[in-house]
CSV table of C-alpha atoms in Angstrom, one decimal:
chain,number,residue,atom,x,y,z
A,1,MET,CA,97.8,31.8,48.1
A,2,LYS,CA,94.0,32.3,48.2
A,3,LEU,CA,94.4,35.3,45.8
A,4,GLN,CA,96.4,33.1,43.5
A,5,THR,CA,93.9,30.3,43.7
A,6,LYS,CA,91.1,32.7,42.8
A,7,ARG,CA,93.1,34.1,39.9
A,8,GLY,CA,93.8,30.5,38.8
A,9,ILE,CA,90.1,29.7,38.9
A,10,LEU,CA,89.2,32.8,37.0
A,11,LEU,CA,91.8,32.1,34.4
A,12,ALA,CA,90.5,28.6,34.0
A,13,LEU,CA,86.9,29.8,33.7
A,14,LEU,CA,88.0,32.3,31.1
A,15,PHE,CA,89.9,29.7,29.2
A,16,PHE,CA,86.9,27.3,29.1
A,17,ALA,CA,84.6,30.2,28.1
A,18,LEU,CA,87.0,31.1,25.2
A,19,CYS,CA,87.1,27.5,24.1
A,20,ALA,CA,83.4,27.2,24.1
A,21,PHE,CA,83.1,30.5,22.2
A,22,ASN,CA,85.7,29.4,19.6
A,23,SER,CA,84.0,26.0,19.3
A,24,LYS,CA,80.7,27.7,18.4
A,25,LYS,CA,82.5,29.9,15.9
A,26,LYS,CA,83.9,26.9,14.1
A,27,PHE,CA,80.6,25.2,13.8
A,28,THR,CA,78.6,25.5,10.6
A,29,THR,CA,75.0,24.3,9.9
A,30,VAL,CA,74.1,23.2,6.4
A,31,TYR,CA,70.3,23.5,6.1
A,32,LEU,CA,68.6,21.4,3.4
A,33,ILE,CA,65.3,22.7,2.2
A,34,GLY,CA,63.3,20.9,-0.5
A,35,ASP,CA,61.0,18.0,-1.3
A,36,SER,CA,60.8,14.2,-0.8
A,37,THR,CA,63.8,13.4,-2.9
A,38,MET,CA,65.9,15.3,-0.3
A,39,ALA,CA,64.1,14.4,2.9
A,40,ASP,CA,65.3,12.4,5.9
A,41,TYR,CA,62.8,9.6,6.6
A,42,SER,CA,64.8,8.0,9.3
A,43,LYS,CA,64.5,10.6,12.1
A,44,ASN,CA,61.0,10.7,13.3
A,45,TYR,CA,59.6,11.8,9.9
A,46,GLU,CA,56.3,10.3,11.0
A,47,PRO,CA,56.2,10.6,14.8
A,48,GLY,CA,55.6,7.4,16.6
A,49,LYS,CA,56.1,5.2,13.5
A,50,ASP,CA,59.0,2.9,12.8
A,51,TYR,CA,60.8,4.0,9.6
A,52,MET,CA,62.0,0.4,9.0
A,53,LYS,CA,58.5,-0.8,9.0
A,54,VAL,CA,56.5,1.9,7.3
A,55,ARG,CA,59.0,3.6,4.9
A,56,TYR,CA,62.3,1.7,4.3
A,57,PRO,CA,64.0,1.5,1.9
A,58,VAL,CA,62.9,5.0,0.6
A,59,THR,CA,65.8,7.3,1.3
A,60,GLY,CA,66.2,11.0,0.5
A,61,TRP,CA,69.7,12.1,-0.5
A,62,GLY,CA,69.8,14.6,2.4
A,63,GLN,CA,69.3,11.6,4.7
A,64,VAL,CA,72.8,10.4,3.8
A,65,PHE,CA,74.5,13.7,3.3
A,66,GLN,CA,76.1,14.1,6.8
A,67,PRO,CA,78.8,11.5,6.1
A,68,PHE,CA,80.1,13.7,3.3
A,69,MET,CA,80.6,16.4,5.9
A,70,SER,CA,83.1,14.5,8.0
A,71,SER,CA,86.1,16.3,9.3
A,72,ASP,CA,88.5,14.5,6.9
A,73,SER,CA,86.5,15.6,3.9
A,74,LEU,CA,85.7,19.3,4.7
A,75,TYR,CA,89.0,20.4,3.2
A,76,LYS,CA,87.5,19.6,-0.2
A,77,ILE,CA,84.8,22.2,0.2
A,78,GLU,CA,86.8,24.9,2.1
A,79,ASN,CA,85.8,27.2,-0.8
A,80,VAL,CA,82.3,27.1,0.7
A,81,ILE,CA,82.8,26.1,4.4
A,82,LYS,CA,85.9,27.2,6.3
A,83,LYS,CA,84.8,25.8,9.7
A,84,ASN,CA,86.1,22.5,11.1
A,85,SER,CA,82.7,21.0,12.0
A,86,VAL,CA,79.4,20.8,10.1
A,87,PHE,CA,75.9,19.7,11.1
A,88,VAL,CA,73.5,18.8,8.3
A,89,ASP,CA,70.0,20.0,9.3
A,90,ASP,CA,67.6,18.4,6.8
A,91,ARG,CA,64.3,20.3,6.8
A,92,ALA,CA,63.1,18.9,3.4
A,93,ARG,CA,59.6,17.4,3.4
A,94,GLY,CA,57.7,15.2,0.9
A,95,GLY,CA,55.1,16.9,-1.3
A,96,ARG,CA,56.3,20.4,-0.7
A,97,SER,CA,56.8,23.0,-3.3
A,98,THR,CA,58.5,26.4,-2.7
A,99,ARG,CA,55.1,27.9,-2.0
A,100,THR,CA,53.9,25.3,0.5
A,101,PHE,CA,57.3,25.1,2.2
A,102,PHE,CA,56.9,28.8,2.8
A,103,GLN,CA,53.2,28.9,3.7
A,104,GLU,CA,53.5,26.1,6.3
A,105,GLY,CA,56.2,28.1,8.1
A,106,ARG,CA,59.0,25.7,7.3
A,107,TRP,CA,61.1,28.4,5.8
A,108,ARG,CA,60.5,30.7,8.8
A,109,ALA,CA,61.7,28.0,11.2
A,110,VAL,CA,65.0,27.8,9.2
A,111,TYR,CA,65.3,31.6,8.9
A,112,GLU,CA,64.9,32.2,12.6
A,113,ASN,CA,67.8,29.9,13.3
A,114,LEU,CA,70.2,31.0,10.6
A,115,LYS,CA,73.5,32.4,11.7
A,116,LYS,CA,76.3,34.0,9.8
A,117,GLY,CA,78.4,31.4,7.9
A,118,ASP,CA,75.6,28.8,7.7
A,119,VAL,CA,74.7,27.3,4.3
A,120,VAL,CA,71.2,26.9,2.8
A,121,ILE,CA,71.0,24.3,0.0
A,122,MET,CA,67.6,24.5,-1.8
A,123,GLN,CA,66.2,22.0,-4.2
A,124,PHE,CA,62.6,22.2,-5.4
A,125,GLY,CA,60.7,21.8,-8.6
A,126,HIS,CA,59.1,18.4,-8.5
A,127,ASN,CA,56.0,19.5,-6.7
A,128,ASP,CA,56.0,23.1,-8.0
A,129,ALA,CA,55.4,21.6,-11.4
A,130,SER,CA,52.5,19.4,-10.3
A,131,LYS,CA,49.6,21.1,-12.1
A,132,GLU,CA,47.2,18.3,-11.3
A,133,LYS,CA,47.9,18.8,-7.6
A,134,THR,CA,46.6,22.3,-7.0
A,135,GLU,CA,47.4,22.2,-3.3
A,136,ARG,CA,51.1,22.3,-4.1
A,137,TYR,CA,51.4,23.7,-7.6
A,138,VAL,CA,53.0,27.0,-8.3
A,139,ASP,CA,53.6,28.4,-11.7
A,140,VAL,CA,57.2,29.1,-13.0
A,141,GLU,CA,57.1,32.8,-12.0
A,142,GLY,CA,55.9,32.0,-8.5
A,143,TYR,CA,58.6,29.3,-8.3
A,144,LYS,CA,61.2,31.9,-9.1
A,145,GLU,CA,59.8,34.4,-6.7
A,146,PHE,CA,59.9,32.0,-3.7
A,147,LEU,CA,63.5,31.0,-4.7
A,148,ARG,CA,64.4,34.7,-4.7
A,149,LEU,CA,62.8,35.1,-1.2
A,150,PHE,CA,64.8,32.2,0.2
A,151,VAL,CA,68.0,33.6,-1.3
A,152,SER,CA,67.5,37.1,-0.1
A,153,GLN,CA,66.5,36.2,3.4
A,154,ALA,CA,69.4,33.7,3.8
A,155,ARG,CA,71.7,36.5,2.8
A,156,GLU,CA,70.1,38.9,5.3
A,157,LYS,CA,71.4,36.5,8.0
A,158,GLY,CA,74.8,36.2,6.5
A,159,ALA,CA,74.2,32.7,5.3
A,160,LEU,CA,75.2,31.3,1.9
A,161,PRO,CA,72.4,30.2,-0.3
A,162,ILE,CA,73.0,27.5,-2.9
A,163,ILE,CA,70.4,26.7,-5.6
A,164,LEU,CA,70.0,23.2,-7.1
A,165,THR,CA,68.1,22.2,-10.1
A,166,PRO,CA,65.6,19.4,-9.4
A,167,VAL,CA,67.2,15.9,-9.4
A,168,ALA,CA,66.3,13.7,-12.3
A,169,ARG,CA,63.4,11.3,-12.5
A,170,ASN,CA,64.0,7.9,-14.0
A,171,TYR,CA,62.2,8.9,-17.3
A,172,PRO,CA,62.1,9.4,-20.1
A,173,TRP,CA,64.8,7.2,-21.6
A,174,GLU,CA,65.6,7.3,-25.3
A,175,LYS,CA,68.2,5.2,-27.0
A,176,GLY,CA,70.0,4.6,-23.7
A,177,VAL,CA,70.0,8.2,-22.6
A,178,LEU,CA,68.0,9.6,-19.7
A,179,ASN,CA,66.3,12.8,-20.9
A,180,ASP,CA,65.0,15.9,-19.1
A,181,VAL,CA,61.5,15.9,-17.6
A,182,HIS,CA,61.5,19.2,-15.7
A,183,GLY,CA,61.5,21.7,-18.6
A,184,ASP,CA,60.9,25.2,-17.4
A,185,TYR,CA,61.2,24.1,-13.8
A,186,ASP,CA,64.8,23.2,-14.6
A,187,LYS,CA,65.5,26.5,-16.3
A,188,ALA,CA,63.9,28.7,-13.6
A,189,PRO,CA,66.5,28.0,-10.8
A,190,LYS,CA,69.2,28.7,-13.3
A,191,ASP,CA,67.7,32.0,-14.2
A,192,VAL,CA,67.4,33.0,-10.5
A,193,ALA,CA,71.0,31.9,-9.8
A,194,GLU,CA,72.3,34.0,-12.7
A,195,GLU,CA,70.1,37.0,-11.8
A,196,MET,CA,71.1,37.0,-8.1
A,197,LYS,CA,74.6,35.7,-8.5
A,198,VAL,CA,73.9,32.6,-6.5
A,199,PRO,CA,76.0,29.4,-6.6
A,200,LEU,CA,74.2,26.8,-8.6
A,201,ILE,CA,74.6,23.0,-8.8
A,202,ASP,CA,72.9,21.6,-11.9
A,203,LEU,CA,71.8,18.4,-10.1
A,204,ASN,CA,69.3,17.6,-12.9
A,205,GLN,CA,72.1,17.4,-15.5
A,206,LEU,CA,74.6,15.8,-13.2
A,207,SER,CA,72.1,13.1,-12.1
A,208,ARG,CA,70.9,12.4,-15.7
A,209,ASP,CA,74.5,12.1,-16.9
A,210,PHE,CA,75.4,9.8,-14.1
A,211,PHE,CA,72.3,7.6,-14.4
A,212,THR,CA,72.9,7.4,-18.2
A,213,LYS,CA,76.4,6.0,-17.6
A,214,LYS,CA,75.1,3.4,-15.2
A,215,GLY,CA,72.3,2.3,-17.6
A,216,LYS,CA,68.5,2.2,-17.4
A,217,ASP,CA,68.2,-1.4,-16.0
A,218,TYR,CA,70.7,-0.9,-13.2
A,219,VAL,CA,69.4,2.5,-12.2
A,220,THR,CA,65.8,1.3,-12.2
A,221,GLU,CA,66.5,-1.7,-10.1
A,222,LYS,CA,69.2,-0.4,-7.7
A,223,TYR,CA,68.6,3.4,-7.4
A,224,PHE,CA,64.9,4.1,-7.6
A,225,MET,CA,62.0,2.6,-5.6
A,226,ASN,CA,61.1,-0.2,-8.0
A,227,LEU,CA,60.7,-3.1,-5.5
A,228,PRO,CA,59.7,-6.7,-5.8
A,229,ALA,CA,56.8,-8.0,-3.8
A,230,GLY,CA,57.5,-9.8,-0.5
A,231,VAL,CA,60.8,-8.2,0.3
A,232,TYR,CA,60.2,-5.1,2.3
A,233,GLU,CA,57.7,-4.9,5.2
A,234,ALA,CA,56.6,-1.4,4.1
A,235,TYR,CA,55.8,-2.6,0.6
A,236,PRO,CA,54.5,-6.1,0.8
A,237,ASP,CA,53.1,-5.9,-2.8
A,238,GLY,CA,56.2,-4.3,-4.2
A,239,GLN,CA,56.5,-0.8,-5.6
A,240,LYS,CA,57.0,1.0,-8.9
A,241,ASP,CA,58.4,4.5,-8.3
A,242,ASN,CA,60.8,6.3,-10.6
A,243,THR,CA,61.1,9.5,-8.5
A,244,HIS,CA,62.2,8.4,-5.0
A,245,PHE,CA,65.5,6.7,-4.1
A,246,GLN,CA,66.7,3.5,-2.5
A,247,PRO,CA,69.7,3.9,-0.2
A,248,GLU,CA,72.2,3.3,-3.0
A,249,GLY,CA,70.6,5.9,-5.3
A,250,ALA,CA,70.4,8.4,-2.5
A,251,LYS,CA,74.1,8.0,-1.7
A,252,GLU,CA,75.1,8.6,-5.3
A,253,VAL,CA,73.0,11.8,-5.5
A,254,ALA,CA,74.4,13.0,-2.2
A,255,ARG,CA,77.9,12.4,-3.7
A,256,LEU,CA,77.0,14.4,-6.8
A,257,VAL,CA,75.9,17.3,-4.6
A,258,PHE,CA,79.1,17.1,-2.6
A,259,GLU,CA,81.2,17.1,-5.8
A,260,GLY,CA,79.1,20.1,-7.0
A,261,LEU,CA,80.0,22.0,-3.8
A,262,GLN,CA,83.7,21.4,-4.5
A,263,LYS,CA,83.4,23.3,-7.9
A,264,ILE,CA,81.7,26.4,-6.5
A,265,LYS,CA,83.8,29.5,-6.7
A,266,LEU,CA,82.9,32.4,-4.4
A,267,THR,CA,84.4,35.8,-5.0
A,268,ASN,CA,83.5,37.2,-1.6
A,269,ASN,CA,83.5,34.2,0.8
């Protein structure tokens, strides 16, 4: 009886160990690396400060991306993720270009934790193009080189890199159409994606098309950080910002990214 009991205990332990192992195997982390338009301001972005008091309603699209990774939605992106559980790890940070994201060790922190089957979604360009801000600026060739680095090192770990073009700003509008403001910094990620055979989501085009359909007035008031005075504690004098998103705008951009994931076709997934 004692021998049987011991065997039963061993079998039970083995069963739980296998369950734990299989659970880990079925878990995928989606890392988001990029700038303020992608960042999560709600989770201790500024340690010791209350997001609702010092930042809200600014919302990066990565901040609201996790709900799209729910178990009942993952079947829609099984072309990219075949596991049954996903955790979105948003490492994006305001004011960062590809260069500063790398130089500050932010990419290294992601790289060291990457495992086979993880996904790295990268969206830069806003700050890379900021010539007047020399602390973050990187020319187009440098921008491409850092994207290549993120792609190649993600692949070293068996992770899937996905490149995004920079999300649209809310200008310039012409005859009811939102036009491109990113220029060469929109083309560069496309070039790298083609060169390295990396999945690309053209978020710049997708967001411009969607915002155009919604109309300038609606997008300006509801999606971007154009705020009246006296409404939000963090912005007592109001705000005029056509780069960063309110919650509704962030959710729509997150949806565009999720829909973009659904259209990715991998030959060796």
